[in-house]
PDB file of C-alpha atoms and ligand atoms in Angstrom:
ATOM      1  CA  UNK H   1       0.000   0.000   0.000  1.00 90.00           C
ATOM      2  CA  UNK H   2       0.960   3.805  -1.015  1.00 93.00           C
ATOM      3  CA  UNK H   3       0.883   6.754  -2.710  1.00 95.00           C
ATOM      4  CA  UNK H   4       2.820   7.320  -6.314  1.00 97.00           C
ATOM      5  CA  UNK H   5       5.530   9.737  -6.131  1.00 97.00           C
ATOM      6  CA  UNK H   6       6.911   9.551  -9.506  1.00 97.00           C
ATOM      7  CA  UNK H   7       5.887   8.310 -13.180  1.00 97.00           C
ATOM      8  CA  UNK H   8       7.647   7.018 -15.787  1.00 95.00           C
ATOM      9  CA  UNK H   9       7.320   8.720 -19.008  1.00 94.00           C
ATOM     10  CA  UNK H  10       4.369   6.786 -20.729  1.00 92.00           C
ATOM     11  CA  UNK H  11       2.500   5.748 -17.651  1.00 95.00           C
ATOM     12  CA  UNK H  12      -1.177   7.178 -18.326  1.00 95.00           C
ATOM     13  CA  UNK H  13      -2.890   4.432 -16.389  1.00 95.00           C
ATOM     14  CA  UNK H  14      -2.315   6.027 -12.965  1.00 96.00           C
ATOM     15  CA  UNK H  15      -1.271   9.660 -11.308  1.00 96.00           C
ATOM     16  CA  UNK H  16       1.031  10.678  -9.171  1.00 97.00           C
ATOM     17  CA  UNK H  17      -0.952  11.156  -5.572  1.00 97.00           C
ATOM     18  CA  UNK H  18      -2.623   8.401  -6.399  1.00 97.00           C
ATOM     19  CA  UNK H  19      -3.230   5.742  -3.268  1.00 97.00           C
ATOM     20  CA  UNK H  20      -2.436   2.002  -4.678  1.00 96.00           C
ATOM     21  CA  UNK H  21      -2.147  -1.661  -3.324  1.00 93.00           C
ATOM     22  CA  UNK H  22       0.383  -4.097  -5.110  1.00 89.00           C
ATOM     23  CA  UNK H  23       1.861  -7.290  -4.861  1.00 87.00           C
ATOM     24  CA  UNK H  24       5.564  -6.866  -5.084  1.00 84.00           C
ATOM     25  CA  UNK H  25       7.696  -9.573  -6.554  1.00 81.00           C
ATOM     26  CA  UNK H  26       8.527 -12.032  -3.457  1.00 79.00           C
ATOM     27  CA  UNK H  27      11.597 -12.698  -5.461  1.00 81.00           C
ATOM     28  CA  UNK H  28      12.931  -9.171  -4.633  1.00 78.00           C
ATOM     29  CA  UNK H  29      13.731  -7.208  -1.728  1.00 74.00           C
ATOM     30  CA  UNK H  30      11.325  -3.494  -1.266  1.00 71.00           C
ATOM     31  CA  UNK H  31       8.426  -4.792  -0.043  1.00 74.00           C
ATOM     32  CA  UNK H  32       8.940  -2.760   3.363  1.00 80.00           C
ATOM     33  CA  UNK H  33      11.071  -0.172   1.566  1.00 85.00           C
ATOM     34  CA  UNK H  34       9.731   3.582   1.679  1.00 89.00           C
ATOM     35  CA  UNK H  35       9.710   3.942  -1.734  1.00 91.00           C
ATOM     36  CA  UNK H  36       9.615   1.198  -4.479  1.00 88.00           C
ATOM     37  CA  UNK H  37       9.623   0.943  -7.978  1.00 89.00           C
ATOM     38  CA  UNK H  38       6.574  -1.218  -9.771  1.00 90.00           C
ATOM     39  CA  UNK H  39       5.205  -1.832 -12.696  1.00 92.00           C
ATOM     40  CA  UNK H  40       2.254   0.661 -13.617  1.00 94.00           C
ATOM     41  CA  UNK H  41       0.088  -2.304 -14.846  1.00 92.00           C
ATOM     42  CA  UNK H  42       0.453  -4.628 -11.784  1.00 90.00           C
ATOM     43  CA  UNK H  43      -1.103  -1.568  -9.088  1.00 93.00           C
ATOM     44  CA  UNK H  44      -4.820  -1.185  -8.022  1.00 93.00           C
ATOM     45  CA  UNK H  45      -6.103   2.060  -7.185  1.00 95.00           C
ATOM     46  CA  UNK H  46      -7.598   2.426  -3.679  1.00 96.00           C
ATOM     47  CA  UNK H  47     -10.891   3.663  -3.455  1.00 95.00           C
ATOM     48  CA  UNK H  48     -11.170   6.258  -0.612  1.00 93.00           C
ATOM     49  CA  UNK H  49     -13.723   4.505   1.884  1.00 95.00           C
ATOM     50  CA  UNK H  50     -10.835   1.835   2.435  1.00 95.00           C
ATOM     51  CA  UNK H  51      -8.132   2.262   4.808  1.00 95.00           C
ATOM     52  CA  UNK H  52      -4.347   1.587   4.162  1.00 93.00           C
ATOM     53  CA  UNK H  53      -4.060  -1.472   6.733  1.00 92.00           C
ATOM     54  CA  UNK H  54      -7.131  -2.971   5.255  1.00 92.00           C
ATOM     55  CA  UNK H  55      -5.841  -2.283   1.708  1.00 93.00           C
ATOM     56  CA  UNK H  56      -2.574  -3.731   2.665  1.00 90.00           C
ATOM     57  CA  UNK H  57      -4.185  -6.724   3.444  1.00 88.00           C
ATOM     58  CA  UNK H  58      -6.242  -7.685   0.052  1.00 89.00           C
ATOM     59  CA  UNK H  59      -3.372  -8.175  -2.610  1.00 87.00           C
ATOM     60  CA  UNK H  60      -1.763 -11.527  -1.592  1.00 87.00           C
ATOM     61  CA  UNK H  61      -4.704 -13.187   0.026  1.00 89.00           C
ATOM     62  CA  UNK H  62      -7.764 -11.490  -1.602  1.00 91.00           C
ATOM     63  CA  UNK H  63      -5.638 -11.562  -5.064  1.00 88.00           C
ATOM     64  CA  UNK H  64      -5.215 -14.985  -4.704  1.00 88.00           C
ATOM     65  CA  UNK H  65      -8.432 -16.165  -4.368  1.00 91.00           C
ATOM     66  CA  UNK H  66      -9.344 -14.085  -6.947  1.00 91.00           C
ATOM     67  CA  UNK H  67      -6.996 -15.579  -9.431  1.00 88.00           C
ATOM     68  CA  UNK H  68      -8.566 -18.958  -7.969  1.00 88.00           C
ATOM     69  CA  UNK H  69     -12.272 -18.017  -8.546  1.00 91.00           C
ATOM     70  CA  UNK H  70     -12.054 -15.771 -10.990  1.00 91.00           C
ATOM     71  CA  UNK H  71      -9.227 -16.235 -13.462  1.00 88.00           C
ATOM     72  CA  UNK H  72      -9.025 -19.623 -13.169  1.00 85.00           C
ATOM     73  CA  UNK H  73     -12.192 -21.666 -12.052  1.00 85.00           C
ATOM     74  CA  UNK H  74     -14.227 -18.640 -13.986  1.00 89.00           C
ATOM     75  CA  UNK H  75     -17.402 -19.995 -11.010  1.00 90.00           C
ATOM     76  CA  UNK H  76     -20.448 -19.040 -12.641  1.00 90.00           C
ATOM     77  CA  UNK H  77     -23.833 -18.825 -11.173  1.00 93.00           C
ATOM     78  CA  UNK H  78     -25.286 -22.514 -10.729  1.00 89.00           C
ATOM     79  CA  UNK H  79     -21.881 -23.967 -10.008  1.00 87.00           C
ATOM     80  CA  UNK H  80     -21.538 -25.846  -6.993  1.00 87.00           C
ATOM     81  CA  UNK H  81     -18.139 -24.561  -5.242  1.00 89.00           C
ATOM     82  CA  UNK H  82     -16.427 -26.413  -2.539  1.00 88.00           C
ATOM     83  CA  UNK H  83     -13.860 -24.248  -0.522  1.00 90.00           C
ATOM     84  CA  UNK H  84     -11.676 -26.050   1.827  1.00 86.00           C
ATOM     85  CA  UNK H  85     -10.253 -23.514   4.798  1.00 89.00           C
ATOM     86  CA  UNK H  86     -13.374 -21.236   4.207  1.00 93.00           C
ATOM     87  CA  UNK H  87     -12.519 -19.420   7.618  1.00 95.00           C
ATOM     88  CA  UNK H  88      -8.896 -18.759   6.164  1.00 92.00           C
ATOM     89  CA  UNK H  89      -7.120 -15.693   4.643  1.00 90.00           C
ATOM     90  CA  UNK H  90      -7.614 -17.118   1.386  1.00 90.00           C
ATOM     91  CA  UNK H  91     -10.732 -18.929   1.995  1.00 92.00           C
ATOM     92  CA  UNK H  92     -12.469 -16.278   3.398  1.00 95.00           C
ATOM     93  CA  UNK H  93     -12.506 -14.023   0.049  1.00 94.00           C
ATOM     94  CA  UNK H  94     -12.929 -17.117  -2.377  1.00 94.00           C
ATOM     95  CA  UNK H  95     -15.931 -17.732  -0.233  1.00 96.00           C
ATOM     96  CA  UNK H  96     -17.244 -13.788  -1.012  1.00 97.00           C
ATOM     97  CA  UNK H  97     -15.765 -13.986  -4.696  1.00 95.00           C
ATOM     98  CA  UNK H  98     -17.745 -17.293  -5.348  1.00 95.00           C
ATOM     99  CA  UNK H  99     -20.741 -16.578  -3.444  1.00 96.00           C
ATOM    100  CA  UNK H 100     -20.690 -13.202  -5.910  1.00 97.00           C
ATOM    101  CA  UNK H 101     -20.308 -14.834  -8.818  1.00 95.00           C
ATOM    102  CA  UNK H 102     -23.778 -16.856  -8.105  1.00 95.00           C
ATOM    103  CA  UNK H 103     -22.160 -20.038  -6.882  1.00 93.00           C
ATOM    104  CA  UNK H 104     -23.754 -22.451  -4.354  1.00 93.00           C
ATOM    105  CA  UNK H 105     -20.708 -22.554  -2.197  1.00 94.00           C
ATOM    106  CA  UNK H 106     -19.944 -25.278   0.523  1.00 92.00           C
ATOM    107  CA  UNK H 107     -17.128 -24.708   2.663  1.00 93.00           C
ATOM    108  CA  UNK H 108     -14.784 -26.664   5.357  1.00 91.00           C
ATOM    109  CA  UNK H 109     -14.589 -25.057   8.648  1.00 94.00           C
ATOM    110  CA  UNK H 110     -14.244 -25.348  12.054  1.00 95.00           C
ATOM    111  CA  UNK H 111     -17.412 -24.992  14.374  1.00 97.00           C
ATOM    112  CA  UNK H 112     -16.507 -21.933  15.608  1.00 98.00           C
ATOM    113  CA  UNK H 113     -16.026 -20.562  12.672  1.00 98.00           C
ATOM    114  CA  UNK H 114     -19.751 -21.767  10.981  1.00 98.00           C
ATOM    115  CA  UNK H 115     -21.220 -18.354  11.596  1.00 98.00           C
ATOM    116  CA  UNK H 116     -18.609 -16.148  10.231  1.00 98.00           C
ATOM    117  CA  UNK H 117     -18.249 -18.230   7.232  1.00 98.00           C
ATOM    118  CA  UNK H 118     -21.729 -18.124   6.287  1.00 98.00           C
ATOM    119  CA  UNK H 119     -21.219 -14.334   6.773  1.00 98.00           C
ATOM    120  CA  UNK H 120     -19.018 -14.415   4.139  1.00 98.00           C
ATOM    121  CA  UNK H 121     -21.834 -15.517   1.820  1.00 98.00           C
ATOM    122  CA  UNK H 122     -21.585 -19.643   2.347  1.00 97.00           C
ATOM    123  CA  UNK H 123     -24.697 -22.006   1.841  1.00 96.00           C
ATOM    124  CA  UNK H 124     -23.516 -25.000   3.451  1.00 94.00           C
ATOM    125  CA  UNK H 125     -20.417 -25.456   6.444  1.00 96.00           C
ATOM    126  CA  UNK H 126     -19.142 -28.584   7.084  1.00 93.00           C
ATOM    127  CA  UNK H 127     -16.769 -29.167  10.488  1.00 93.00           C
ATOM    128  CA  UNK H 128     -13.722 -31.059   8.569  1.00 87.00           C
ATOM    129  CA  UNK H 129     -12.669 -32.031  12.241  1.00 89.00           C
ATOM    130  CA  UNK H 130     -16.103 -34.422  12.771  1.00 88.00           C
ATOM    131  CA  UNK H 131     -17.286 -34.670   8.820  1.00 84.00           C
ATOM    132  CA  UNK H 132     -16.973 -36.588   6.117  1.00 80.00           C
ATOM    133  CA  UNK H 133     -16.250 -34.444   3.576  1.00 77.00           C
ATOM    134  CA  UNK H 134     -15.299 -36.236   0.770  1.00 74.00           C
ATOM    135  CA  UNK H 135     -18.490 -38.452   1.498  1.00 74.00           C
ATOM    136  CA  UNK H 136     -21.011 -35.401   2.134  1.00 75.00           C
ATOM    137  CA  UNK H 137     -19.961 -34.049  -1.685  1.00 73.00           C
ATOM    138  CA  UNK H 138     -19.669 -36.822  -3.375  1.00 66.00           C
ATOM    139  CA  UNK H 139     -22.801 -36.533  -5.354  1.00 59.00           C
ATOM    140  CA  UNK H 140     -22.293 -33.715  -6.628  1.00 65.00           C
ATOM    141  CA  UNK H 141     -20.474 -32.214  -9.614  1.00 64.00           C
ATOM    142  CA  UNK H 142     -17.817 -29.683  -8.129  1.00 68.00           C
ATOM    143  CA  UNK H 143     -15.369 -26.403  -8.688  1.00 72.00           C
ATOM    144  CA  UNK H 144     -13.325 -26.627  -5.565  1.00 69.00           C
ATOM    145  CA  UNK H 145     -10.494 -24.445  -4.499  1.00 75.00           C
ATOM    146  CA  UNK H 146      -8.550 -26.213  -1.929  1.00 72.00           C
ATOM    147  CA  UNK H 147      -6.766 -24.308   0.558  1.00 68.00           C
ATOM    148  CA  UNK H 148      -5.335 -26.859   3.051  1.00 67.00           C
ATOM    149  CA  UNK H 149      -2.645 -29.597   2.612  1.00 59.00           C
ATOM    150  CA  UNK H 150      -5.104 -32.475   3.164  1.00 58.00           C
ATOM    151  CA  UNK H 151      -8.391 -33.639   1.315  1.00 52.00           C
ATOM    152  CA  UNK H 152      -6.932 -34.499  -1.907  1.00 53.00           C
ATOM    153  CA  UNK H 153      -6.803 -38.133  -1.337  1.00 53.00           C
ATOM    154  CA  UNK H 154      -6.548 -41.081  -3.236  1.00 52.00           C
ATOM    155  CA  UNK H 155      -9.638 -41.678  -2.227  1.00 52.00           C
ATOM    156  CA  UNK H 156     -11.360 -38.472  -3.030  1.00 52.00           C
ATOM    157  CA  UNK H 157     -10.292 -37.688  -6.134  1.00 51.00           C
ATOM    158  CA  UNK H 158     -11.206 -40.864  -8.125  1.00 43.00           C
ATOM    159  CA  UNK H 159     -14.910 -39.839  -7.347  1.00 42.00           C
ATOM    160  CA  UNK H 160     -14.591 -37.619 -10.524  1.00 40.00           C
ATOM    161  CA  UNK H 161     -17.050 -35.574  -9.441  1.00 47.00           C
ATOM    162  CA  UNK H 162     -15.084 -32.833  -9.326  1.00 52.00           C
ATOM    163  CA  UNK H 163     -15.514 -30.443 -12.550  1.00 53.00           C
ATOM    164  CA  UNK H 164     -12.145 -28.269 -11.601  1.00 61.00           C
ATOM    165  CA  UNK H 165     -10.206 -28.249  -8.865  1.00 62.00           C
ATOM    166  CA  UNK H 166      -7.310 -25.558  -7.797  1.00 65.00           C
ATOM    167  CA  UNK H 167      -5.405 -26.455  -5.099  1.00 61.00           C
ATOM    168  CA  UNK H 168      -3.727 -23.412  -3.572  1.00 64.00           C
ATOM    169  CA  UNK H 169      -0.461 -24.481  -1.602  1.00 54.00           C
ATOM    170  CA  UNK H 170       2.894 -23.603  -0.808  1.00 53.00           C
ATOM    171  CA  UNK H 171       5.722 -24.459  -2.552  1.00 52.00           C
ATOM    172  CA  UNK H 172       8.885 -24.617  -1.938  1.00 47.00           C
ATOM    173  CA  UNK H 173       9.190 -22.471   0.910  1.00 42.00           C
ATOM    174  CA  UNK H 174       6.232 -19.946  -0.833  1.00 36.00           C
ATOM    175  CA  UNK H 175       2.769 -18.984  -1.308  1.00 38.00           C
ATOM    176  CA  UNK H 176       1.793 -20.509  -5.144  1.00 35.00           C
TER     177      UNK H 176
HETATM  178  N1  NAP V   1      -2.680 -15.940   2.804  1.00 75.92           N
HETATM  179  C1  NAP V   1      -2.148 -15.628   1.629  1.00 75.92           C
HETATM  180  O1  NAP V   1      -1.941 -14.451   1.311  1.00 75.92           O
HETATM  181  C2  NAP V   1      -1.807 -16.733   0.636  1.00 75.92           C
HETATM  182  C3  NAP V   1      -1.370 -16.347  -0.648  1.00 75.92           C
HETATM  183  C4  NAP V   1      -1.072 -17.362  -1.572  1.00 75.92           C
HETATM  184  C5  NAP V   1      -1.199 -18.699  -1.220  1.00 75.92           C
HETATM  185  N2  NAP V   1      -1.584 -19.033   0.057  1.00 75.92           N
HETATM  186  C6  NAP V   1      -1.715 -20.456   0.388  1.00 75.92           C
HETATM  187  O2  NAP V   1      -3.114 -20.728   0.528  1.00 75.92           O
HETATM  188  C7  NAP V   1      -3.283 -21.753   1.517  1.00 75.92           C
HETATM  189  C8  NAP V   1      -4.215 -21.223   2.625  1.00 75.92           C
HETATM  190  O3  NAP V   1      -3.582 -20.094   3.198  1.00 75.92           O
HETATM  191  P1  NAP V   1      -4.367 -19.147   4.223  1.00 75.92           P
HETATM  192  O4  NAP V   1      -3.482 -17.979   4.479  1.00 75.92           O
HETATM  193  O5  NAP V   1      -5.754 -18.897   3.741  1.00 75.92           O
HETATM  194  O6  NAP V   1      -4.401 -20.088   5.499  1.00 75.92           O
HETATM  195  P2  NAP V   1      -5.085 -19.833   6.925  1.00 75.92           P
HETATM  196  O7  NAP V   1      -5.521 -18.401   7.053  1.00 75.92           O
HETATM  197  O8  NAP V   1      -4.165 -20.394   7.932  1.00 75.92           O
HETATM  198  O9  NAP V   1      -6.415 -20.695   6.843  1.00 75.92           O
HETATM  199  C9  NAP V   1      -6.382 -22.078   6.644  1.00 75.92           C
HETATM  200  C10 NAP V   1      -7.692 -22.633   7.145  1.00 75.92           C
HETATM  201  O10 NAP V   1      -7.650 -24.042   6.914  1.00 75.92           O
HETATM  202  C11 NAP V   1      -8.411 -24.692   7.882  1.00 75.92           C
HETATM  203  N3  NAP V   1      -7.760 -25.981   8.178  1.00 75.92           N
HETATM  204  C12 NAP V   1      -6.673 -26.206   8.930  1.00 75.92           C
HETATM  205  N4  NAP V   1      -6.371 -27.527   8.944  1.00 75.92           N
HETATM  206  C13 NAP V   1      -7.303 -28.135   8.156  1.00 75.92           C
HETATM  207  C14 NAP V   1      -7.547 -29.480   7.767  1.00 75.92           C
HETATM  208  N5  NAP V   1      -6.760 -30.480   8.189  1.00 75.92           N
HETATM  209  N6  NAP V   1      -8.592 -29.747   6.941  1.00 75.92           N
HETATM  210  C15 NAP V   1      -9.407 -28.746   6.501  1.00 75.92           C
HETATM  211  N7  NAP V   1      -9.230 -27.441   6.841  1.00 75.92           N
HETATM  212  C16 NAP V   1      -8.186 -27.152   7.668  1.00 75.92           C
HETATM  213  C17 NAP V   1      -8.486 -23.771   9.089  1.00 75.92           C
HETATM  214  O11 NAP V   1      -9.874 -23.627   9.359  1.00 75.92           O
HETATM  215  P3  NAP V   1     -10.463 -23.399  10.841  1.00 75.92           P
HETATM  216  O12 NAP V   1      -9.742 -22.204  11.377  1.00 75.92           O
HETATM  217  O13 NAP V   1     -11.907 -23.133  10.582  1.00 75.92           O
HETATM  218  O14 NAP V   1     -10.185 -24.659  11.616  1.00 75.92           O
HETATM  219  C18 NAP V   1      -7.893 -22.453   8.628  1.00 75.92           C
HETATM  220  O15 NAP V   1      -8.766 -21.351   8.828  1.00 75.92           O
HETATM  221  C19 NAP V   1      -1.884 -22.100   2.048  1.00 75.92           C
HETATM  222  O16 NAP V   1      -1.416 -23.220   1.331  1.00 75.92           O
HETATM  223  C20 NAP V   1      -1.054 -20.873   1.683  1.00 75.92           C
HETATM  224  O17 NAP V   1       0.307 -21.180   1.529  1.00 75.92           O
HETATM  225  C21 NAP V   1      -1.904 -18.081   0.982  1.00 75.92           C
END
């Protein structure tokens, strides 16, 4: 999150003033810098009514599940979306981004968490710590993002009724 200081010569898409939210490169070193250099195309503008610790917070997490729901699953209305960790950084805006996008979203959580997530704009919440969740879906044709490092079993995924699955982990030390 910040304010642009400086342009380069043919940026048009932005001004300087401007408040913006990017995802620096995790490859790089700046991300805590007090000024950075980015690419003009890779910054979102800020709207006003949102504050600069809860715009700092959207581009890894909210831009991920975005990529997840959006960009890649493309969850239309009358899909059936399972999101595993629905309580979860991630989880918790895929639930909003599919619930948006007309989906009949089921997601994993833990008891405690059954209220908040169907806050977020769940249908159904399943406890993963007293459920069977492979069993409880497995009627039913699915776009699931998976956010947690268990689920995606041998013995769930030969049920083939999953229509698309993303499974959101980290690799090799990172977020991927
Ligand atoms: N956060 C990011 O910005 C980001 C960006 C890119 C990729 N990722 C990746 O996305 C994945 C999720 O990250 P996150 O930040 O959303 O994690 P998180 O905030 O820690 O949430 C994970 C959720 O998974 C649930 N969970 C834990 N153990 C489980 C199990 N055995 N079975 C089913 N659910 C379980 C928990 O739900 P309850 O609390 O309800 O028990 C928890 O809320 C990770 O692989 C991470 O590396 C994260």
């Amino acid at each position: 999150m910040g304010i642009v200081d400086a342009l380069g010569a043919d940026v048009t898409s932005t001004r300087i003033g401007q408040r913006i939210a990017h995802h620096s490169d995790l490859r790089r070193q700046c991300g805590l810098a007090q000024y950075a250099v980015a690419e003009a195309a890779v910054l979102a503008a800020v709207p006003a009514r949102l504050d600069a610790v809860a715009a700092a917070a959207l581009p890894c997490a909210a831009m991920t599940a975005y990529q997840a729901v959006v960009r890649r699953l493309r969850v239309e209305p009358g899909d059936t979306v399972l999101v595993t960790g629905g309580a979860g950084g991630v989880g918790g805006f895929a639930v909003q981004l599919a619930s948006l996008a007309g989906g009949h979203v089921i997601a994993t959580a833990s008891t405690w968490n059954a209220d908040h997530v169907l806050g977020l704009g769940a249908h159904e919440v399943f406890d993963y710590h007293s459920e069977d969740i492979a069993a409880l879906v497995a009627c039913r044709r699915l776009v699931m993002v998976h956010l947690t490092g268990r689920l995606v079993s041998g013995r769930f995924l030969p049920l083939c009724q999953i229509g698309l699955l993303l499974w959101v982990r980290r690799r090799s030390g990172r977020s991927g």
